[in-house]
Amino acid sequence: MMYWCQVFFAIAIVFVDALKPPLVVNRRSALLTTATAASSILIANNQPALAADDDDNNNNDLTSKLYNADGSVRENVKQEAKEKLMTFQWDVSNDGVVQVDGKLTSGSTTSSDPQVQIEYKVPEKWTSTSDDLYVDPSEGANARAASHIYIYQAPGSMTQEQLAKAGKDGVGKTFQVNFLSPQLDQVSSSDMVSARRVDDDTYEFDMAWAPKTCGEFKDGNVNNLGLGFCPYEQIFLLRAQLCNERLYVLCLQSSNLEWKQANADLKRIRRSFQATSTVQQNETS
């Protein structure tokens, strides 16, 4: 009992400090500070944290569902093996190409000799309704799994050096998300939760957006933890790849409820995205 009192006392101190002026404005910093305090007590008492504690039914706040203790975005361990391959062939354009939820909204696919093939995989279990394009029927839930799947070729050209500076220069700016305005305007004002370099031509970013003002917990906003900032409402998973000095971007958009339902599936979709030059294939054949 004394051990758990120490843990709760340490966490309470962090929360109280976080509420003192100036208020915490960085979500990840607050989370990591809290996790560090709890971890220090665990280590001092030489007692491991129980795995069951991570999924406690009483731990229902959005932050704990979105992030691991180290601040990285959670991914459910359950794996779905069956996937459906989606392929599209595009013409390269200096003005860019845009596809939203499988439909081309800007650019052309009318060429008899397209220059690039776009592909990604979606869970075979997903279905669609008249109201929702992406529905996860797992366990009879029929819950929405995603809001939109955007794919685009950014206007102009890009180098590996420019892509490598996306985290520093701004993901929204580097990926030219304003090209899809207003659909992706929130990306530019989102927090960068995590970033990963896959190779010199491919990078992945997890972005999360929160409004500047929101209702308080006592007013019914159960996701507001009272730490001086609003909870995330939109999640954006991006994967950017260079192909023949053109930038191709996949952006998966989901609400916090959709993220909780399908975050593992969404990450697998992102990992499966690739742009391949058909010009090189034709020359080889």
CSV table of C-alpha atoms in Angstrom, one decimal, residues 48-56 59 74:
chain,number,residue,atom,x,y,z
A,48,PRO,CA,8.2,-4.0,-12.2
A,49,ALA,CA,5.0,-2.4,-13.6
A,50,LEU,CA,2.3,-5.0,-14.3
A,51,ALA,CA,1.4,-5.4,-18.0
A,52,ALA,CA,-2.2,-5.6,-17.0
A,53,ASP,CA,-2.0,-2.0,-15.7
A,54,ASP,CA,-1.5,-0.8,-19.2
A,55,ASP,CA,-5.0,-1.9,-20.3
A,56,ASP,CA,-6.8,-1.2,-17.1
A,59,ASN,CA,-7.6,4.0,-17.8
A,74,ARG,CA,0.3,3.2,-29.7
